[in-house]
Amino acid sequence: MADNKAFIFLSLEALEKHGKIKEIYWLTESYFCEEKFEISWKDEIGKTLPVLKILYTQLDKETEKKSKTDKDVYYKDEIVLDGIPFLVFNKWFEDSQTLFLEWLKSVLGDNFSELTEIENSLKSKGEN
């Protein structure tokens, strides 16, 4: 499996760099992530966990990154995109990675060519 953390963080940074702010916010929508990337992790009420979760400063960060099974499903490192802190989903499996990569290529178009390290991360072995 690819280096999941590098894969998703580089992808998100590329979206912001190329002004794809609307697409970043789509990644906070559960139904979008479930449909586009076949993410099946659910929260305590059965809602699919999104790729990005806004990190509200008034809530405990440790509470924010837990699922109903009390396993960490978001990286402990946050990412700031469009001035907003987010937690990033960390349960990427190869099928979801591939679907995300296809979506990313369609969103970035010609700008994707500079992101060969993302594609290379999918081919290498790494840690979450």
JSON list of C-alpha atoms in Angstrom, two decimals:
[
{"chain": "A", "resi": 1, "resn": "MET", "atom": "CA", "xyz": [0.00, 0.00, 0.00]},
{"chain": "A", "resi": 2, "resn": "ALA", "atom": "CA", "xyz": [1.15, 3.50, -0.70]},
{"chain": "A", "resi": 3, "resn": "ASP", "atom": "CA", "xyz": [2.36, 6.01, 1.83]},
{"chain": "A", "resi": 4, "resn": "ASN", "atom": "CA", "xyz": [-1.14, 7.15, 2.70]},
{"chain": "A", "resi": 5, "resn": "LYS", "atom": "CA", "xyz": [-0.22, 10.27, 4.61]},
{"chain": "A", "resi": 6, "resn": "ALA", "atom": "CA", "xyz": [2.06, 11.65, 1.88]},
{"chain": "A", "resi": 7, "resn": "PHE", "atom": "CA", "xyz": [-0.54, 10.75, -0.74]},
{"chain": "A", "resi": 8, "resn": "ILE", "atom": "CA", "xyz": [-3.41, 12.66, 0.84]},
{"chain": "A", "resi": 9, "resn": "PHE", "atom": "CA", "xyz": [-1.47, 15.63, 2.22]},
{"chain": "A", "resi": 10, "resn": "LEU", "atom": "CA", "xyz": [0.29, 16.30, -1.12]},
{"chain": "A", "resi": 11, "resn": "SER", "atom": "CA", "xyz": [-3.05, 15.99, -2.90]},
{"chain": "A", "resi": 12, "resn": "LEU", "atom": "CA", "xyz": [-4.75, 18.48, -0.60]},
{"chain": "A", "resi": 13, "resn": "GLU", "atom": "CA", "xyz": [-1.89, 20.96, -0.87]},
{"chain": "A", "resi": 14, "resn": "ALA", "atom": "CA", "xyz": [-2.09, 20.71, -4.68]},
{"chain": "A", "resi": 15, "resn": "LEU", "atom": "CA", "xyz": [-5.82, 21.46, -4.62]},
{"chain": "A", "resi": 16, "resn": "GLU", "atom": "CA", "xyz": [-5.24, 24.58, -2.55]},
{"chain": "A", "resi": 17, "resn": "LYS", "atom": "CA", "xyz": [-2.23, 25.69, -4.63]},
{"chain": "A", "resi": 18, "resn": "HIS", "atom": "CA", "xyz": [-4.32, 25.57, -7.80]},
{"chain": "A", "resi": 19, "resn": "GLY", "atom": "CA", "xyz": [-7.31, 27.38, -6.31]},
{"chain": "A", "resi": 20, "resn": "LYS", "atom": "CA", "xyz": [-9.61, 24.37, -6.08]},
{"chain": "A", "resi": 21, "resn": "ILE", "atom": "CA", "xyz": [-11.23, 25.63, -2.88]},
{"chain": "A", "resi": 22, "resn": "LYS", "atom": "CA", "xyz": [-14.74, 24.46, -3.81]},
{"chain": "A", "resi": 23, "resn": "GLU", "atom": "CA", "xyz": [-13.37, 20.95, -4.33]},
{"chain": "A", "resi": 24, "resn": "ILE", "atom": "CA", "xyz": [-11.64, 21.06, -0.94]},
{"chain": "A", "resi": 25, "resn": "TYR", "atom": "CA", "xyz": [-14.97, 21.77, 0.73]},
{"chain": "A", "resi": 26, "resn": "TRP", "atom": "CA", "xyz": [-16.62, 18.91, -1.18]},
{"chain": "A", "resi": 27, "resn": "LEU", "atom": "CA", "xyz": [-14.20, 16.66, 0.74]},
{"chain": "A", "resi": 28, "resn": "THR", "atom": "CA", "xyz": [-16.00, 17.62, 3.97]},
{"chain": "A", "resi": 29, "resn": "GLU", "atom": "CA", "xyz": [-19.26, 16.13, 2.67]},
{"chain": "A", "resi": 30, "resn": "SER", "atom": "CA", "xyz": [-19.94, 12.56, 3.80]},
{"chain": "A", "resi": 31, "resn": "TYR", "atom": "CA", "xyz": [-22.18, 11.59, 0.89]},
{"chain": "A", "resi": 32, "resn": "PHE", "atom": "CA", "xyz": [-19.64, 12.91, -1.65]},
{"chain": "A", "resi": 33, "resn": "CYS", "atom": "CA", "xyz": [-16.77, 10.92, -0.08]},
{"chain": "A", "resi": 34, "resn": "GLU", "atom": "CA", "xyz": [-18.83, 7.75, 0.16]},
{"chain": "A", "resi": 35, "resn": "GLU", "atom": "CA", "xyz": [-20.01, 7.98, -3.45]},
{"chain": "A", "resi": 36, "resn": "LYS", "atom": "CA", "xyz": [-16.77, 9.17, -5.09]},
{"chain": "A", "resi": 37, "resn": "PHE", "atom": "CA", "xyz": [-14.16, 7.25, -3.07]},
{"chain": "A", "resi": 38, "resn": "GLU", "atom": "CA", "xyz": [-16.18, 4.35, -1.61]},
{"chain": "A", "resi": 39, "resn": "ILE", "atom": "CA", "xyz": [-15.22, 5.26, 1.95]},
{"chain": "A", "resi": 40, "resn": "SER", "atom": "CA", "xyz": [-17.14, 3.00, 4.28]},
{"chain": "A", "resi": 41, "resn": "TRP", "atom": "CA", "xyz": [-16.05, 4.15, 7.76]},
{"chain": "A", "resi": 42, "resn": "LYS", "atom": "CA", "xyz": [-19.02, 5.48, 9.73]},
{"chain": "A", "resi": 43, "resn": "ASP", "atom": "CA", "xyz": [-19.45, 7.75, 12.74]},
{"chain": "A", "resi": 44, "resn": "GLU", "atom": "CA", "xyz": [-21.55, 6.95, 15.80]},
{"chain": "A", "resi": 45, "resn": "ILE", "atom": "CA", "xyz": [-24.81, 7.73, 13.98]},
{"chain": "A", "resi": 46, "resn": "GLY", "atom": "CA", "xyz": [-23.93, 5.74, 10.87]},
{"chain": "A", "resi": 47, "resn": "LYS", "atom": "CA", "xyz": [-22.86, 8.65, 8.67]},
{"chain": "A", "resi": 48, "resn": "THR", "atom": "CA", "xyz": [-19.86, 8.08, 6.39]},
{"chain": "A", "resi": 49, "resn": "LEU", "atom": "CA", "xyz": [-16.74, 9.87, 7.59]},
{"chain": "A", "resi": 50, "resn": "PRO", "atom": "CA", "xyz": [-15.54, 12.55, 5.17]},
{"chain": "A", "resi": 51, "resn": "VAL", "atom": "CA", "xyz": [-11.98, 12.96, 3.89]},
{"chain": "A", "resi": 52, "resn": "LEU", "atom": "CA", "xyz": [-11.72, 16.33, 5.63]},
{"chain": "A", "resi": 53, "resn": "LYS", "atom": "CA", "xyz": [-13.21, 17.26, 8.97]},
{"chain": "A", "resi": 54, "resn": "ILE", "atom": "CA", "xyz": [-13.17, 20.90, 10.05]},
{"chain": "A", "resi": 55, "resn": "LEU", "atom": "CA", "xyz": [-11.29, 21.17, 13.32]},
{"chain": "A", "resi": 56, "resn": "TYR", "atom": "CA", "xyz": [-13.34, 23.39, 15.57]},
{"chain": "A", "resi": 57, "resn": "THR", "atom": "CA", "xyz": [-11.11, 24.98, 18.17]},
{"chain": "A", "resi": 58, "resn": "GLN", "atom": "CA", "xyz": [-13.77, 24.75, 20.85]},
{"chain": "A", "resi": 59, "resn": "LEU", "atom": "CA", "xyz": [-13.83, 20.93, 20.60]},
{"chain": "A", "resi": 60, "resn": "ASP", "atom": "CA", "xyz": [-11.20, 18.56, 21.89]},
{"chain": "A", "resi": 61, "resn": "LYS", "atom": "CA", "xyz": [-8.90, 17.47, 19.04]},
{"chain": "A", "resi": 62, "resn": "GLU", "atom": "CA", "xyz": [-8.67, 13.90, 20.41]},
{"chain": "A", "resi": 63, "resn": "THR", "atom": "CA", "xyz": [-12.47, 13.61, 20.48]},
{"chain": "A", "resi": 64, "resn": "GLU", "atom": "CA", "xyz": [-12.71, 14.97, 16.94]},
{"chain": "A", "resi": 65, "resn": "LYS", "atom": "CA", "xyz": [-10.50, 12.25, 15.45]},
{"chain": "A", "resi": 66, "resn": "LYS", "atom": "CA", "xyz": [-12.29, 9.22, 16.91]},
{"chain": "A", "resi": 67, "resn": "SER", "atom": "CA", "xyz": [-14.97, 7.10, 15.29]},
{"chain": "A", "resi": 68, "resn": "LYS", "atom": "CA", "xyz": [-17.71, 5.11, 16.96]},
{"chain": "A", "resi": 69, "resn": "THR", "atom": "CA", "xyz": [-15.26, 2.22, 17.37]},
{"chain": "A", "resi": 70, "resn": "ASP", "atom": "CA", "xyz": [-12.91, 4.58, 19.24]},
{"chain": "A", "resi": 71, "resn": "LYS", "atom": "CA", "xyz": [-10.12, 4.00, 16.72]},
{"chain": "A", "resi": 72, "resn": "ASP", "atom": "CA", "xyz": [-8.20, 6.89, 15.26]},
{"chain": "A", "resi": 73, "resn": "VAL", "atom": "CA", "xyz": [-9.55, 7.56, 11.80]},
{"chain": "A", "resi": 74, "resn": "TYR", "atom": "CA", "xyz": [-7.97, 10.98, 11.28]},
{"chain": "A", "resi": 75, "resn": "TYR", "atom": "CA", "xyz": [-4.28, 11.86, 11.30]},
{"chain": "A", "resi": 76, "resn": "LYS", "atom": "CA", "xyz": [-3.16, 13.67, 14.43]},
{"chain": "A", "resi": 77, "resn": "ASP", "atom": "CA", "xyz": [-1.48, 16.29, 12.24]},
{"chain": "A", "resi": 78, "resn": "GLU", "atom": "CA", "xyz": [-3.91, 18.88, 11.01]},
{"chain": "A", "resi": 79, "resn": "ILE", "atom": "CA", "xyz": [-3.69, 20.70, 7.70]},
{"chain": "A", "resi": 80, "resn": "VAL", "atom": "CA", "xyz": [-4.70, 24.32, 7.13]},
{"chain": "A", "resi": 81, "resn": "LEU", "atom": "CA", "xyz": [-6.44, 24.92, 3.80]},
{"chain": "A", "resi": 82, "resn": "ASP", "atom": "CA", "xyz": [-8.07, 28.19, 2.85]},
{"chain": "A", "resi": 83, "resn": "GLY", "atom": "CA", "xyz": [-7.22, 29.42, 6.37]},
{"chain": "A", "resi": 84, "resn": "ILE", "atom": "CA", "xyz": [-9.29, 26.64, 8.01]},
{"chain": "A", "resi": 85, "resn": "PRO", "atom": "CA", "xyz": [-7.75, 23.82, 10.10]},
{"chain": "A", "resi": 86, "resn": "PHE", "atom": "CA", "xyz": [-8.84, 20.34, 9.05]},
{"chain": "A", "resi": 87, "resn": "LEU", "atom": "CA", "xyz": [-8.29, 16.80, 10.24]},
{"chain": "A", "resi": 88, "resn": "VAL", "atom": "CA", "xyz": [-7.51, 14.39, 7.41]},
{"chain": "A", "resi": 89, "resn": "PHE", "atom": "CA", "xyz": [-9.00, 10.89, 7.07]},
{"chain": "A", "resi": 90, "resn": "ASN", "atom": "CA", "xyz": [-6.33, 8.20, 7.47]},
{"chain": "A", "resi": 91, "resn": "LYS", "atom": "CA", "xyz": [-8.00, 4.92, 6.47]},
{"chain": "A", "resi": 92, "resn": "TRP", "atom": "CA", "xyz": [-7.04, 4.87, 2.80]},
{"chain": "A", "resi": 93, "resn": "PHE", "atom": "CA", "xyz": [-7.20, 1.55, 1.04]},
{"chain": "A", "resi": 94, "resn": "GLU", "atom": "CA", "xyz": [-5.99, 0.96, -2.50]},
{"chain": "A", "resi": 95, "resn": "ASP", "atom": "CA", "xyz": [-9.43, 1.13, -4.12]},
{"chain": "A", "resi": 96, "resn": "SER", "atom": "CA", "xyz": [-10.22, 4.43, -2.41]},
{"chain": "A", "resi": 97, "resn": "GLN", "atom": "CA", "xyz": [-6.77, 5.78, -3.26]},
{"chain": "A", "resi": 98, "resn": "THR", "atom": "CA", "xyz": [-7.25, 4.91, -6.91]},
{"chain": "A", "resi": 99, "resn": "LEU", "atom": "CA", "xyz": [-10.70, 6.54, -7.02]},
{"chain": "A", "resi": 100, "resn": "PHE", "atom": "CA", "xyz": [-9.34, 9.64, -5.26]},
{"chain": "A", "resi": 101, "resn": "LEU", "atom": "CA", "xyz": [-6.42, 9.83, -7.69]},
{"chain": "A", "resi": 102, "resn": "GLU", "atom": "CA", "xyz": [-8.78, 9.64, -10.69]},
{"chain": "A", "resi": 103, "resn": "TRP", "atom": "CA", "xyz": [-10.91, 12.42, -9.20]},
{"chain": "A", "resi": 104, "resn": "LEU", "atom": "CA", "xyz": [-7.81, 14.50, -8.43]},
{"chain": "A", "resi": 105, "resn": "LYS", "atom": "CA", "xyz": [-6.57, 14.17, -12.02]},
{"chain": "A", "resi": 106, "resn": "SER", "atom": "CA", "xyz": [-9.95, 15.30, -13.35]},
{"chain": "A", "resi": 107, "resn": "VAL", "atom": "CA", "xyz": [-10.02, 18.30, -11.00]},
{"chain": "A", "resi": 108, "resn": "LEU", "atom": "CA", "xyz": [-6.42, 19.43, -11.58]},
{"chain": "A", "resi": 109, "resn": "GLY", "atom": "CA", "xyz": [-6.27, 18.62, -15.29]},
{"chain": "A", "resi": 110, "resn": "ASP", "atom": "CA", "xyz": [-2.99, 19.79, -16.81]},
{"chain": "A", "resi": 111, "resn": "ASN", "atom": "CA", "xyz": [-1.76, 20.93, -13.39]},
{"chain": "A", "resi": 112, "resn": "PHE", "atom": "CA", "xyz": [-1.62, 17.30, -12.27]},
{"chain": "A", "resi": 113, "resn": "SER", "atom": "CA", "xyz": [1.57, 16.63, -14.26]},
{"chain": "A", "resi": 114, "resn": "GLU", "atom": "CA", "xyz": [3.64, 18.34, -11.58]},
{"chain": "A", "resi": 115, "resn": "LEU", "atom": "CA", "xyz": [2.39, 15.85, -8.99]},
{"chain": "A", "resi": 116, "resn": "THR", "atom": "CA", "xyz": [4.20, 12.73, -10.13]},
{"chain": "A", "resi": 117, "resn": "GLU", "atom": "CA", "xyz": [5.26, 12.16, -6.53]},
{"chain": "A", "resi": 118, "resn": "ILE", "atom": "CA", "xyz": [1.63, 11.45, -5.69]},
{"chain": "A", "resi": 119, "resn": "GLU", "atom": "CA", "xyz": [1.42, 8.79, -8.34]},
{"chain": "A", "resi": 120, "resn": "ASN", "atom": "CA", "xyz": [4.78, 7.41, -7.25]},
{"chain": "A", "resi": 121, "resn": "SER", "atom": "CA", "xyz": [3.58, 7.22, -3.65]},
{"chain": "A", "resi": 122, "resn": "LEU", "atom": "CA", "xyz": [0.78, 4.94, -4.82]},
{"chain": "A", "resi": 123, "resn": "LYS", "atom": "CA", "xyz": [3.33, 2.56, -6.26]},
{"chain": "A", "resi": 124, "resn": "SER", "atom": "CA", "xyz": [5.65, 2.49, -3.25]},
{"chain": "A", "resi": 125, "resn": "LYS", "atom": "CA", "xyz": [5.30, 0.87, 0.12]},
{"chain": "A", "resi": 126, "resn": "GLY", "atom": "CA", "xyz": [4.97, 3.13, 3.12]},
{"chain": "A", "resi": 127, "resn": "GLU", "atom": "CA", "xyz": [3.35, 3.73, 6.45]},
{"chain": "A", "resi": 128, "resn": "ASN", "atom": "CA", "xyz": [0.05, 5.37, 7.29]}
]
